[in-house]
């Protein structure tokens, strides 16, 4: 039906019980322009290695599920223009048809779980879009976190979303939202939002323990760890808010819907900030990768 192709270093890490961090690939194909996308993907993998774990970037290539992408596969993916954006709804169809696809947070979690990987890193998760009361646009990432036992490190939900509604839904779904080292939720490109942190923990060890306890109690689903962007790299909320509003208005005027919404907004904000949003995005994903590696190592140590 399907098989999983492991990159050699991931295969070895699995057999030696080394900590592994899964990485999504939609950020490469739909979240960043070429060549920054491929450069960032490699840097992020090296950040995971430097922090003591093995990176496993996940994608579907010619119908085969890849866990860990070798250089040539990553290059192909980063430059290809016909790569599908895969979430829970389309992952299996892409495999069945022999297609190429990049995995969102939701699909990355599904594959990570199949591969026995406990932790993933991303930039920002999907969530409840502004105006969701009309569009019903709520990312499948949220329901995935509720049911699949993989822990994710992000810099918050992307600030293009309705953050208040996003965190309400996370609470409704019973997903622990843990903020690292501060009492407010971060807002992706900004270190601070005006929303309180549902839970605060300051070390990877505490987070790993919370994970183990949930698992031991038989509570299904994952955990979301919000790791604020380092202050020096942030774009403050006040500065970004009018730009996000402009991008949202343009999306509405151009009738952008469904899967196209997030990539459209990220690209417009990149243009409107003259690339500053991309620089911030690169810093935060690298920061998340390092913390995810520490959490993966702590989980491994507890087992
Ligand atoms: N984080 C980024 N850039 C991205 C994404 C996350 O910094 O492009 C992707 C992730 O793959 C996430 C997806 O799962 O956007 C959410 O898309 P949607 O809102 O259509 O569910
Ligand atoms: Mn959506």
PDB file of C-alpha atoms and ligand atoms in Angstrom:
ATOM      1  CA  UNK A   1       0.000   0.000   0.000  1.00  0.00           C
ATOM      2  CA  UNK A   2       2.699   2.438   1.013  1.00  0.00           C
ATOM      3  CA  UNK A   3       6.223   2.302   2.191  1.00  0.00           C
ATOM      4  CA  UNK A   4       8.423   4.723   4.011  1.00  0.00           C
ATOM      5  CA  UNK A   5      11.836   5.613   2.659  1.00  0.00           C
ATOM      6  CA  UNK A   6      14.210   6.588   5.445  1.00  0.00           C
ATOM      7  CA  UNK A   7      17.284   8.693   4.759  1.00  0.00           C
ATOM      8  CA  UNK A   8      20.395   6.781   5.935  1.00  0.00           C
ATOM      9  CA  UNK A   9      21.049   9.016   8.957  1.00  0.00           C
ATOM     10  CA  UNK A  10      17.423   8.697  10.100  1.00  0.00           C
ATOM     11  CA  UNK A  11      17.489   4.925   9.645  1.00  0.00           C
ATOM     12  CA  UNK A  12      20.634   4.739  11.748  1.00  0.00           C
ATOM     13  CA  UNK A  13      19.209   7.079  14.401  1.00  0.00           C
ATOM     14  CA  UNK A  14      16.116   4.884  14.685  1.00  0.00           C
ATOM     15  CA  UNK A  15      18.131   1.714  15.143  1.00  0.00           C
ATOM     16  CA  UNK A  16      20.357   3.383  17.765  1.00  0.00           C
ATOM     17  CA  UNK A  17      17.442   5.068  19.567  1.00  0.00           C
ATOM     18  CA  UNK A  18      18.837   8.530  19.026  1.00  0.00           C
ATOM     19  CA  UNK A  19      16.512  11.540  19.334  1.00  0.00           C
ATOM     20  CA  UNK A  20      14.937  12.583  16.018  1.00  0.00           C
ATOM     21  CA  UNK A  21      13.106  15.794  15.057  1.00  0.00           C
ATOM     22  CA  UNK A  22      10.600  15.723  12.185  1.00  0.00           C
ATOM     23  CA  UNK A  23      10.498  18.816   9.950  1.00  0.00           C
ATOM     24  CA  UNK A  24       7.647  19.840   7.679  1.00  0.00           C
ATOM     25  CA  UNK A  25       8.185  20.657   4.003  1.00  0.00           C
ATOM     26  CA  UNK A  26       5.293  22.998   3.128  1.00  0.00           C
ATOM     27  CA  UNK A  27       7.376  25.827   4.538  1.00  0.00           C
ATOM     28  CA  UNK A  28       9.941  24.944   1.809  1.00  0.00           C
ATOM     29  CA  UNK A  29       7.531  24.741  -1.150  1.00  0.00           C
ATOM     30  CA  UNK A  30       4.768  27.148  -0.168  1.00  0.00           C
ATOM     31  CA  UNK A  31       6.190  29.264   2.635  1.00  0.00           C
ATOM     32  CA  UNK A  32       9.459  30.699   1.330  1.00  0.00           C
ATOM     33  CA  UNK A  33      10.893  31.754  -2.040  1.00  0.00           C
ATOM     34  CA  UNK A  34      13.765  29.908  -3.764  1.00  0.00           C
ATOM     35  CA  UNK A  35      16.704  29.835  -2.968  1.00  0.00           C
ATOM     36  CA  UNK A  36      16.143  30.963   0.638  1.00  0.00           C
ATOM     37  CA  UNK A  37      13.814  27.993   1.107  1.00  0.00           C
ATOM     38  CA  UNK A  38      16.467  25.364   0.396  1.00  0.00           C
ATOM     39  CA  UNK A  39      19.201  27.264   2.262  1.00  0.00           C
ATOM     40  CA  UNK A  40      16.941  27.555   5.292  1.00  0.00           C
ATOM     41  CA  UNK A  41      15.929  23.898   5.130  1.00  0.00           C
ATOM     42  CA  UNK A  42      19.602  22.885   5.281  1.00  0.00           C
ATOM     43  CA  UNK A  43      20.393  25.332   8.087  1.00  0.00           C
ATOM     44  CA  UNK A  44      17.440  24.039  10.085  1.00  0.00           C
ATOM     45  CA  UNK A  45      18.659  20.458   9.656  1.00  0.00           C
ATOM     46  CA  UNK A  46      22.113  21.496  10.864  1.00  0.00           C
ATOM     47  CA  UNK A  47      20.595  23.305  13.840  1.00  0.00           C
ATOM     48  CA  UNK A  48      18.883  20.057  14.858  1.00  0.00           C
ATOM     49  CA  UNK A  49      22.199  18.184  14.555  1.00  0.00           C
ATOM     50  CA  UNK A  50      24.102  20.851  16.523  1.00  0.00           C
ATOM     51  CA  UNK A  51      21.528  20.587  19.291  1.00  0.00           C
ATOM     52  CA  UNK A  52      22.023  16.830  19.548  1.00  0.00           C
ATOM     53  CA  UNK A  53      19.292  15.200  17.447  1.00  0.00           C
ATOM     54  CA  UNK A  54      18.830  13.904  13.903  1.00  0.00           C
ATOM     55  CA  UNK A  55      16.616  15.884  11.480  1.00  0.00           C
ATOM     56  CA  UNK A  56      13.969  14.127   9.385  1.00  0.00           C
ATOM     57  CA  UNK A  57      12.395  16.396   6.769  1.00  0.00           C
ATOM     58  CA  UNK A  58       9.176  14.798   5.537  1.00  0.00           C
ATOM     59  CA  UNK A  59       7.720  14.876   2.009  1.00  0.00           C
ATOM     60  CA  UNK A  60       6.095  12.652  -0.633  1.00  0.00           C
ATOM     61  CA  UNK A  61       8.116  12.143  -3.827  1.00  0.00           C
ATOM     62  CA  UNK A  62       6.625  10.110  -6.683  1.00  0.00           C
ATOM     63  CA  UNK A  63       4.195   8.582  -4.230  1.00  0.00           C
ATOM     64  CA  UNK A  64       6.861   7.493  -1.795  1.00  0.00           C
ATOM     65  CA  UNK A  65       6.868   8.833   1.743  1.00  0.00           C
ATOM     66  CA  UNK A  66      10.290  10.192   2.610  1.00  0.00           C
ATOM     67  CA  UNK A  67      11.453  10.580   6.189  1.00  0.00           C
ATOM     68  CA  UNK A  68      14.672  12.540   5.839  1.00  0.00           C
ATOM     69  CA  UNK A  69      15.496  14.106   2.471  1.00  0.00           C
ATOM     70  CA  UNK A  70      18.863  13.642   0.848  1.00  0.00           C
ATOM     71  CA  UNK A  71      20.406  16.703  -0.836  1.00  0.00           C
ATOM     72  CA  UNK A  72      19.159  16.014  -4.346  1.00  0.00           C
ATOM     73  CA  UNK A  73      15.609  15.308  -3.158  1.00  0.00           C
ATOM     74  CA  UNK A  74      15.551  18.536  -1.178  1.00  0.00           C
ATOM     75  CA  UNK A  75      16.818  20.487  -4.192  1.00  0.00           C
ATOM     76  CA  UNK A  76      14.174  19.000  -6.464  1.00  0.00           C
ATOM     77  CA  UNK A  77      11.431  19.763  -3.988  1.00  0.00           C
ATOM     78  CA  UNK A  78      12.596  23.343  -3.417  1.00  0.00           C
ATOM     79  CA  UNK A  79      12.560  24.172  -7.137  1.00  0.00           C
ATOM     80  CA  UNK A  80       9.559  22.172  -8.307  1.00  0.00           C
ATOM     81  CA  UNK A  81       6.421  24.142  -9.108  1.00  0.00           C
ATOM     82  CA  UNK A  82       3.848  21.371  -9.161  1.00  0.00           C
ATOM     83  CA  UNK A  83       4.168  20.158  -5.592  1.00  0.00           C
ATOM     84  CA  UNK A  84       0.878  19.642  -3.755  1.00  0.00           C
ATOM     85  CA  UNK A  85       0.328  21.024  -0.272  1.00  0.00           C
ATOM     86  CA  UNK A  86      -0.628  17.960   1.737  1.00  0.00           C
ATOM     87  CA  UNK A  87      -2.711  17.946   4.859  1.00  0.00           C
ATOM     88  CA  UNK A  88      -4.622  15.051   6.502  1.00  0.00           C
ATOM     89  CA  UNK A  89      -7.234  15.115   3.728  1.00  0.00           C
ATOM     90  CA  UNK A  90      -4.864  14.651   0.778  1.00  0.00           C
ATOM     91  CA  UNK A  91      -1.831  12.744   2.062  1.00  0.00           C
ATOM     92  CA  UNK A  92      -3.053   9.235   1.206  1.00  0.00           C
ATOM     93  CA  UNK A  93      -4.408  10.264  -2.209  1.00  0.00           C
ATOM     94  CA  UNK A  94      -1.020  11.736  -3.154  1.00  0.00           C
ATOM     95  CA  UNK A  95       0.749   8.500  -2.132  1.00  0.00           C
ATOM     96  CA  UNK A  96      -1.812   6.360  -3.993  1.00  0.00           C
ATOM     97  CA  UNK A  97      -1.462   8.370  -7.205  1.00  0.00           C
ATOM     98  CA  UNK A  98       2.310   8.541  -7.135  1.00  0.00           C
ATOM     99  CA  UNK A  99       2.388  12.323  -6.807  1.00  0.00           C
ATOM    100  CA  UNK A 100       4.739  14.854  -5.243  1.00  0.00           C
ATOM    101  CA  UNK A 101       3.674  16.655  -2.123  1.00  0.00           C
ATOM    102  CA  UNK A 102       4.980  18.767   0.713  1.00  0.00           C
ATOM    103  CA  UNK A 103       3.599  18.069   4.160  1.00  0.00           C
ATOM    104  CA  UNK A 104       1.895  20.668   6.350  1.00  0.00           C
ATOM    105  CA  UNK A 105       2.051  20.401  10.119  1.00  0.00           C
ATOM    106  CA  UNK A 106      -0.932  18.007  10.069  1.00  0.00           C
ATOM    107  CA  UNK A 107       0.513  15.620   7.470  1.00  0.00           C
ATOM    108  CA  UNK A 108       3.999  15.864   9.014  1.00  0.00           C
ATOM    109  CA  UNK A 109       2.550  14.736  12.346  1.00  0.00           C
ATOM    110  CA  UNK A 110       0.808  11.753  10.727  1.00  0.00           C
ATOM    111  CA  UNK A 111       4.012  10.588   9.043  1.00  0.00           C
ATOM    112  CA  UNK A 112       6.158  11.298  12.120  1.00  0.00           C
ATOM    113  CA  UNK A 113       3.856   9.105  14.177  1.00  0.00           C
ATOM    114  CA  UNK A 114       4.024   6.291  11.568  1.00  0.00           C
ATOM    115  CA  UNK A 115       7.812   6.582  11.726  1.00  0.00           C
ATOM    116  CA  UNK A 116       7.952   6.564  15.537  1.00  0.00           C
ATOM    117  CA  UNK A 117       9.155  10.170  15.835  1.00  0.00           C
ATOM    118  CA  UNK A 118       7.885  12.050  18.893  1.00  0.00           C
ATOM    119  CA  UNK A 119       8.753  15.687  18.132  1.00  0.00           C
ATOM    120  CA  UNK A 120       8.503  18.069  15.174  1.00  0.00           C
ATOM    121  CA  UNK A 121       9.473  21.669  14.526  1.00  0.00           C
ATOM    122  CA  UNK A 122       7.805  24.270  12.328  1.00  0.00           C
ATOM    123  CA  UNK A 123       7.649  28.040  11.998  1.00  0.00           C
ATOM    124  CA  UNK A 124       4.047  28.667  12.934  1.00  0.00           C
ATOM    125  CA  UNK A 125       1.079  26.318  13.002  1.00  0.00           C
ATOM    126  CA  UNK A 126      -2.108  26.920  11.072  1.00  0.00           C
ATOM    127  CA  UNK A 127      -5.212  27.949  12.979  1.00  0.00           C
ATOM    128  CA  UNK A 128      -8.478  29.841  12.844  1.00  0.00           C
ATOM    129  CA  UNK A 129      -8.466  32.404  10.050  1.00  0.00           C
ATOM    130  CA  UNK A 130      -9.866  35.894  10.597  1.00  0.00           C
ATOM    131  CA  UNK A 131     -13.450  35.926   9.396  1.00  0.00           C
ATOM    132  CA  UNK A 132     -13.755  32.172  10.036  1.00  0.00           C
ATOM    133  CA  UNK A 133     -17.309  32.839  11.205  1.00  0.00           C
ATOM    134  CA  UNK A 134     -18.057  33.386   7.488  1.00  0.00           C
ATOM    135  CA  UNK A 135     -15.429  31.264   5.699  1.00  0.00           C
ATOM    136  CA  UNK A 136     -15.244  28.351   8.196  1.00  0.00           C
ATOM    137  CA  UNK A 137     -11.490  28.311   7.408  1.00  0.00           C
ATOM    138  CA  UNK A 138      -9.856  26.514  10.307  1.00  0.00           C
ATOM    139  CA  UNK A 139      -6.570  24.688   9.692  1.00  0.00           C
ATOM    140  CA  UNK A 140      -6.546  20.902   9.970  1.00  0.00           C
ATOM    141  CA  UNK A 141      -3.370  21.384  12.054  1.00  0.00           C
ATOM    142  CA  UNK A 142      -5.534  21.984  15.126  1.00  0.00           C
ATOM    143  CA  UNK A 143      -7.482  18.721  14.950  1.00  0.00           C
ATOM    144  CA  UNK A 144      -4.279  16.843  14.218  1.00  0.00           C
ATOM    145  CA  UNK A 145      -2.717  18.096  17.442  1.00  0.00           C
ATOM    146  CA  UNK A 146      -5.801  16.814  19.260  1.00  0.00           C
ATOM    147  CA  UNK A 147      -5.455  13.258  18.023  1.00  0.00           C
ATOM    148  CA  UNK A 148      -1.878  12.439  17.014  1.00  0.00           C
ATOM    149  CA  UNK A 149       0.691  11.990  19.781  1.00  0.00           C
ATOM    150  CA  UNK A 150       3.505  14.120  18.363  1.00  0.00           C
ATOM    151  CA  UNK A 151       4.834  17.240  20.102  1.00  0.00           C
ATOM    152  CA  UNK A 152       5.303  20.371  18.007  1.00  0.00           C
ATOM    153  CA  UNK A 153       7.523  23.383  18.553  1.00  0.00           C
ATOM    154  CA  UNK A 154       6.393  26.612  16.849  1.00  0.00           C
ATOM    155  CA  UNK A 155       6.716  30.367  17.378  1.00  0.00           C
ATOM    156  CA  UNK A 156       2.981  30.620  17.977  1.00  0.00           C
ATOM    157  CA  UNK A 157       0.215  30.557  15.414  1.00  0.00           C
ATOM    158  CA  UNK A 158       0.907  32.688  12.344  1.00  0.00           C
ATOM    159  CA  UNK A 159      -0.110  36.276  13.107  1.00  0.00           C
ATOM    160  CA  UNK A 160      -2.215  36.427   9.923  1.00  0.00           C
ATOM    161  CA  UNK A 161      -4.745  34.332  11.874  1.00  0.00           C
ATOM    162  CA  UNK A 162      -7.272  35.199  14.533  1.00  0.00           C
ATOM    163  CA  UNK A 163      -5.005  34.310  17.441  1.00  0.00           C
ATOM    164  CA  UNK A 164      -7.669  34.580  20.113  1.00  0.00           C
ATOM    165  CA  UNK A 165      -9.992  32.154  18.309  1.00  0.00           C
ATOM    166  CA  UNK A 166      -7.078  29.851  17.474  1.00  0.00           C
ATOM    167  CA  UNK A 167      -6.123  29.451  21.125  1.00  0.00           C
ATOM    168  CA  UNK A 168      -9.775  29.043  22.150  1.00  0.00           C
ATOM    169  CA  UNK A 169     -10.069  26.109  19.732  1.00  0.00           C
ATOM    170  CA  UNK A 170      -6.813  24.602  21.009  1.00  0.00           C
ATOM    171  CA  UNK A 171      -8.233  24.738  24.522  1.00  0.00           C
ATOM    172  CA  UNK A 172     -11.552  23.205  23.404  1.00  0.00           C
ATOM    173  CA  UNK A 173      -9.669  20.362  21.721  1.00  0.00           C
ATOM    174  CA  UNK A 174      -7.710  19.680  24.907  1.00  0.00           C
ATOM    175  CA  UNK A 175      -4.297  20.492  23.516  1.00  0.00           C
ATOM    176  CA  UNK A 176      -1.730  21.658  26.057  1.00  0.00           C
ATOM    177  CA  UNK A 177      -0.265  24.959  24.855  1.00  0.00           C
ATOM    178  CA  UNK A 178       3.038  25.511  26.611  1.00  0.00           C
ATOM    179  CA  UNK A 179       4.905  28.793  26.280  1.00  0.00           C
ATOM    180  CA  UNK A 180       8.629  28.675  26.828  1.00  0.00           C
ATOM    181  CA  UNK A 181       9.920  31.155  29.353  1.00  0.00           C
ATOM    182  CA  UNK A 182       7.251  33.890  29.324  1.00  0.00           C
ATOM    183  CA  UNK A 183       3.709  34.543  30.528  1.00  0.00           C
ATOM    184  CA  UNK A 184       2.202  35.696  27.225  1.00  0.00           C
ATOM    185  CA  UNK A 185       1.706  33.846  23.969  1.00  0.00           C
ATOM    186  CA  UNK A 186       4.126  34.781  21.195  1.00  0.00           C
ATOM    187  CA  UNK A 187       2.731  35.902  17.816  1.00  0.00           C
ATOM    188  CA  UNK A 188       5.066  34.320  15.251  1.00  0.00           C
ATOM    189  CA  UNK A 189       6.962  37.361  13.848  1.00  0.00           C
ATOM    190  CA  UNK A 190       6.575  39.097  17.235  1.00  0.00           C
ATOM    191  CA  UNK A 191       7.736  37.781  20.595  1.00  0.00           C
ATOM    192  CA  UNK A 192       4.640  39.064  22.390  1.00  0.00           C
ATOM    193  CA  UNK A 193       0.895  39.048  21.911  1.00  0.00           C
ATOM    194  CA  UNK A 194      -1.717  40.388  24.304  1.00  0.00           C
ATOM    195  CA  UNK A 195      -2.932  36.866  25.127  1.00  0.00           C
ATOM    196  CA  UNK A 196      -1.881  35.063  28.319  1.00  0.00           C
ATOM    197  CA  UNK A 197       0.127  31.843  28.130  1.00  0.00           C
ATOM    198  CA  UNK A 198      -2.161  28.874  28.935  1.00  0.00           C
ATOM    199  CA  UNK A 199       0.839  27.041  30.444  1.00  0.00           C
ATOM    200  CA  UNK A 200       4.390  28.216  30.981  1.00  0.00           C
ATOM    201  CA  UNK A 201       7.464  25.997  31.232  1.00  0.00           C
ATOM    202  CA  UNK A 202      11.079  27.101  31.131  1.00  0.00           C
ATOM    203  CA  UNK A 203      13.018  23.957  30.293  1.00  0.00           C
ATOM    204  CA  UNK A 204      12.948  21.136  27.762  1.00  0.00           C
ATOM    205  CA  UNK A 205      13.049  18.695  30.669  1.00  0.00           C
ATOM    206  CA  UNK A 206       9.794  20.003  32.167  1.00  0.00           C
ATOM    207  CA  UNK A 207       8.129  19.772  28.764  1.00  0.00           C
ATOM    208  CA  UNK A 208       9.345  16.201  28.259  1.00  0.00           C
ATOM    209  CA  UNK A 209       7.990  15.220  31.694  1.00  0.00           C
ATOM    210  CA  UNK A 210       4.585  16.731  30.939  1.00  0.00           C
ATOM    211  CA  UNK A 211       4.558  14.728  27.724  1.00  0.00           C
ATOM    212  CA  UNK A 212       5.434  11.466  29.475  1.00  0.00           C
ATOM    213  CA  UNK A 213       2.771  12.023  32.112  1.00  0.00           C
ATOM    214  CA  UNK A 214       0.068  12.664  29.531  1.00  0.00           C
ATOM    215  CA  UNK A 215       1.119   9.534  27.705  1.00  0.00           C
ATOM    216  CA  UNK A 216       1.095   7.454  30.897  1.00  0.00           C
ATOM    217  CA  UNK A 217      -2.408   8.714  31.684  1.00  0.00           C
ATOM    218  CA  UNK A 218      -3.625   7.615  28.264  1.00  0.00           C
ATOM    219  CA  UNK A 219      -4.632  11.098  27.130  1.00  0.00           C
ATOM    220  CA  UNK A 220      -4.475  11.118  23.327  1.00  0.00           C
ATOM    221  CA  UNK A 221      -3.018  13.823  21.130  1.00  0.00           C
ATOM    222  CA  UNK A 222       0.047  16.023  21.079  1.00  0.00           C
ATOM    223  CA  UNK A 223       1.344  19.112  22.800  1.00  0.00           C
ATOM    224  CA  UNK A 224       2.041  22.499  21.314  1.00  0.00           C
ATOM    225  CA  UNK A 225       5.150  24.293  22.490  1.00  0.00           C
ATOM    226  CA  UNK A 226       5.317  27.999  21.664  1.00  0.00           C
ATOM    227  CA  UNK A 227       8.882  29.284  21.524  1.00  0.00           C
ATOM    228  CA  UNK A 228       8.986  33.085  21.187  1.00  0.00           C
ATOM    229  CA  UNK A 229      11.114  34.518  18.380  1.00  0.00           C
ATOM    230  CA  UNK A 230      14.368  36.000  19.787  1.00  0.00           C
ATOM    231  CA  UNK A 231      13.684  39.686  20.477  1.00  0.00           C
ATOM    232  CA  UNK A 232      16.480  40.981  18.247  1.00  0.00           C
ATOM    233  CA  UNK A 233      14.855  39.354  15.209  1.00  0.00           C
ATOM    234  CA  UNK A 234      11.215  40.215  15.841  1.00  0.00           C
ATOM    235  CA  UNK A 235       8.976  42.610  13.949  1.00  0.00           C
ATOM    236  CA  UNK A 236       6.828  44.278  16.612  1.00  0.00           C
ATOM    237  CA  UNK A 237       3.079  43.736  16.373  1.00  0.00           C
ATOM    238  CA  UNK A 238       2.269  47.423  15.971  1.00  0.00           C
ATOM    239  CA  UNK A 239       4.469  47.668  12.899  1.00  0.00           C
ATOM    240  CA  UNK A 240       3.157  44.509  11.294  1.00  0.00           C
ATOM    241  CA  UNK A 241      -0.562  44.915  12.001  1.00  0.00           C
ATOM    242  CA  UNK A 242      -1.336  47.345   9.113  1.00  0.00           C
ATOM    243  CA  UNK A 243       0.656  45.199   6.677  1.00  0.00           C
ATOM    244  CA  UNK A 244      -1.278  42.069   7.668  1.00  0.00           C
ATOM    245  CA  UNK A 245      -4.535  43.994   7.247  1.00  0.00           C
ATOM    246  CA  UNK A 246      -3.521  45.102   3.763  1.00  0.00           C
ATOM    247  CA  UNK A 247      -2.551  41.553   2.740  1.00  0.00           C
ATOM    248  CA  UNK A 248      -5.849  40.195   4.107  1.00  0.00           C
ATOM    249  CA  UNK A 249      -7.831  42.820   2.176  1.00  0.00           C
ATOM    250  CA  UNK A 250      -6.008  41.928  -1.026  1.00  0.00           C
ATOM    251  CA  UNK A 251      -6.687  38.220  -0.487  1.00  0.00           C
ATOM    252  CA  UNK A 252     -10.365  38.971  -0.096  1.00  0.00           C
ATOM    253  CA  UNK A 253     -10.500  41.255  -3.153  1.00  0.00           C
ATOM    254  CA  UNK A 254      -8.770  38.573  -5.245  1.00  0.00           C
ATOM    255  CA  UNK A 255     -11.016  35.790  -3.950  1.00  0.00           C
ATOM    256  CA  UNK A 256      -8.165  33.719  -2.559  1.00  0.00           C
ATOM    257  CA  UNK A 257      -9.619  30.769  -0.623  1.00  0.00           C
ATOM    258  CA  UNK A 258      -8.856  27.391   0.998  1.00  0.00           C
ATOM    259  CA  UNK A 259      -5.272  26.115   0.730  1.00  0.00           C
ATOM    260  CA  UNK A 260      -4.113  29.141  -1.210  1.00  0.00           C
ATOM    261  CA  UNK A 261      -4.810  31.600   1.619  1.00  0.00           C
ATOM    262  CA  UNK A 262      -1.755  31.008   3.818  1.00  0.00           C
ATOM    263  CA  UNK A 263       0.846  30.947   0.968  1.00  0.00           C
ATOM    264  CA  UNK A 264      -0.703  34.088  -0.579  1.00  0.00           C
ATOM    265  CA  UNK A 265      -0.561  36.023   2.697  1.00  0.00           C
ATOM    266  CA  UNK A 266       2.990  34.939   3.551  1.00  0.00           C
ATOM    267  CA  UNK A 267       4.175  36.020   0.103  1.00  0.00           C
ATOM    268  CA  UNK A 268       2.416  39.403   0.237  1.00  0.00           C
ATOM    269  CA  UNK A 269       3.776  40.127   3.705  1.00  0.00           C
ATOM    270  CA  UNK A 270       7.251  39.228   2.420  1.00  0.00           C
ATOM    271  CA  UNK A 271       6.840  41.783  -0.388  1.00  0.00           C
ATOM    272  CA  UNK A 272       5.307  44.471   1.795  1.00  0.00           C
ATOM    273  CA  UNK A 273       8.052  44.189   4.440  1.00  0.00           C
ATOM    274  CA  UNK A 274      10.792  44.107   1.769  1.00  0.00           C
ATOM    275  CA  UNK A 275      11.886  40.684   2.943  1.00  0.00           C
ATOM    276  CA  UNK A 276      12.009  41.415   6.671  1.00  0.00           C
ATOM    277  CA  UNK A 277       9.241  38.927   7.383  1.00  0.00           C
ATOM    278  CA  UNK A 278      11.324  36.215   5.714  1.00  0.00           C
ATOM    279  CA  UNK A 279      14.411  37.060   7.779  1.00  0.00           C
ATOM    280  CA  UNK A 280      12.297  36.820  10.938  1.00  0.00           C
ATOM    281  CA  UNK A 281      10.734  33.563   9.731  1.00  0.00           C
ATOM    282  CA  UNK A 282      14.183  32.043   9.140  1.00  0.00           C
ATOM    283  CA  UNK A 283      15.418  33.049  12.592  1.00  0.00           C
ATOM    284  CA  UNK A 284      12.369  31.652  14.358  1.00  0.00           C
ATOM    285  CA  UNK A 285      12.282  28.308  12.562  1.00  0.00           C
ATOM    286  CA  UNK A 286      15.975  27.754  13.332  1.00  0.00           C
ATOM    287  CA  UNK A 287      15.358  28.683  16.962  1.00  0.00           C
ATOM    288  CA  UNK A 288      12.444  26.212  17.083  1.00  0.00           C
ATOM    289  CA  UNK A 289      14.505  23.421  15.534  1.00  0.00           C
ATOM    290  CA  UNK A 290      17.136  23.724  18.266  1.00  0.00           C
ATOM    291  CA  UNK A 291      14.580  23.664  21.066  1.00  0.00           C
ATOM    292  CA  UNK A 292      12.755  20.718  19.473  1.00  0.00           C
ATOM    293  CA  UNK A 293      16.057  18.808  19.443  1.00  0.00           C
ATOM    294  CA  UNK A 294      16.491  19.455  23.172  1.00  0.00           C
ATOM    295  CA  UNK A 295      12.955  18.238  23.882  1.00  0.00           C
ATOM    296  CA  UNK A 296      13.486  15.122  21.748  1.00  0.00           C
ATOM    297  CA  UNK A 297      16.687  14.382  23.683  1.00  0.00           C
ATOM    298  CA  UNK A 298      14.919  14.822  27.043  1.00  0.00           C
ATOM    299  CA  UNK A 299      12.067  12.528  25.961  1.00  0.00           C
ATOM    300  CA  UNK A 300      14.625   9.937  24.888  1.00  0.00           C
ATOM    301  CA  UNK A 301      16.413  10.247  28.256  1.00  0.00           C
ATOM    302  CA  UNK A 302      13.168   9.582  30.150  1.00  0.00           C
ATOM    303  CA  UNK A 303      12.455   6.361  28.236  1.00  0.00           C
TER     304      UNK A 303
HETATM  305  N1  LIG B   1       4.851  27.965   9.063  1.00  0.00           N
HETATM  306  C1  LIG B   1       5.572  28.791   8.270  1.00  0.00           C
HETATM  307  N2  LIG B   1       5.307  28.764   6.923  1.00  0.00           N
HETATM  308  C2  LIG B   1       4.361  27.920   6.379  1.00  0.00           C
HETATM  309  C3  LIG B   1       3.620  27.057   7.218  1.00  0.00           C
HETATM  310  C4  LIG B   1       3.908  27.125   8.562  1.00  0.00           C
HETATM  311  O1  LIG B   1       6.422  29.529   8.757  1.00  0.00           O
HETATM  312  O2  LIG B   1       4.199  27.903   5.161  1.00  0.00           O
HETATM  313  C5  LIG B   1       2.603  26.076   6.666  1.00  0.00           C
HETATM  314  C6  LIG B   1       2.566  24.849   7.581  1.00  0.00           C
HETATM  315  O3  LIG B   1       2.829  23.716   6.783  1.00  0.00           O
HETATM  316  C7  LIG B   1       1.182  24.818   8.152  1.00  0.00           C
HETATM  317  C8  LIG B   1       0.404  25.395   7.006  1.00  0.00           C
HETATM  318  O4  LIG B   1       0.783  23.523   8.513  1.00  0.00           O
HETATM  319  O5  LIG B   1       1.235  26.502   6.613  1.00  0.00           O
HETATM  320  C9  LIG B   1      -1.001  25.798   7.403  1.00  0.00           C
HETATM  321  O6  LIG B   1      -1.763  25.959   6.240  1.00  0.00           O
HETATM  322  P1  LIG B   1      -3.354  26.086   6.325  1.00  0.00           P
HETATM  323  O7  LIG B   1      -3.571  27.393   7.034  1.00  0.00           O
HETATM  324  O8  LIG B   1      -3.828  26.109   4.876  1.00  0.00           O
HETATM  325  O9  LIG B   1      -3.849  24.899   7.079  1.00  0.00           O
HETATM  326 MN1  LIG B   2      -7.359  26.575   5.557  1.00  0.00          MN
END
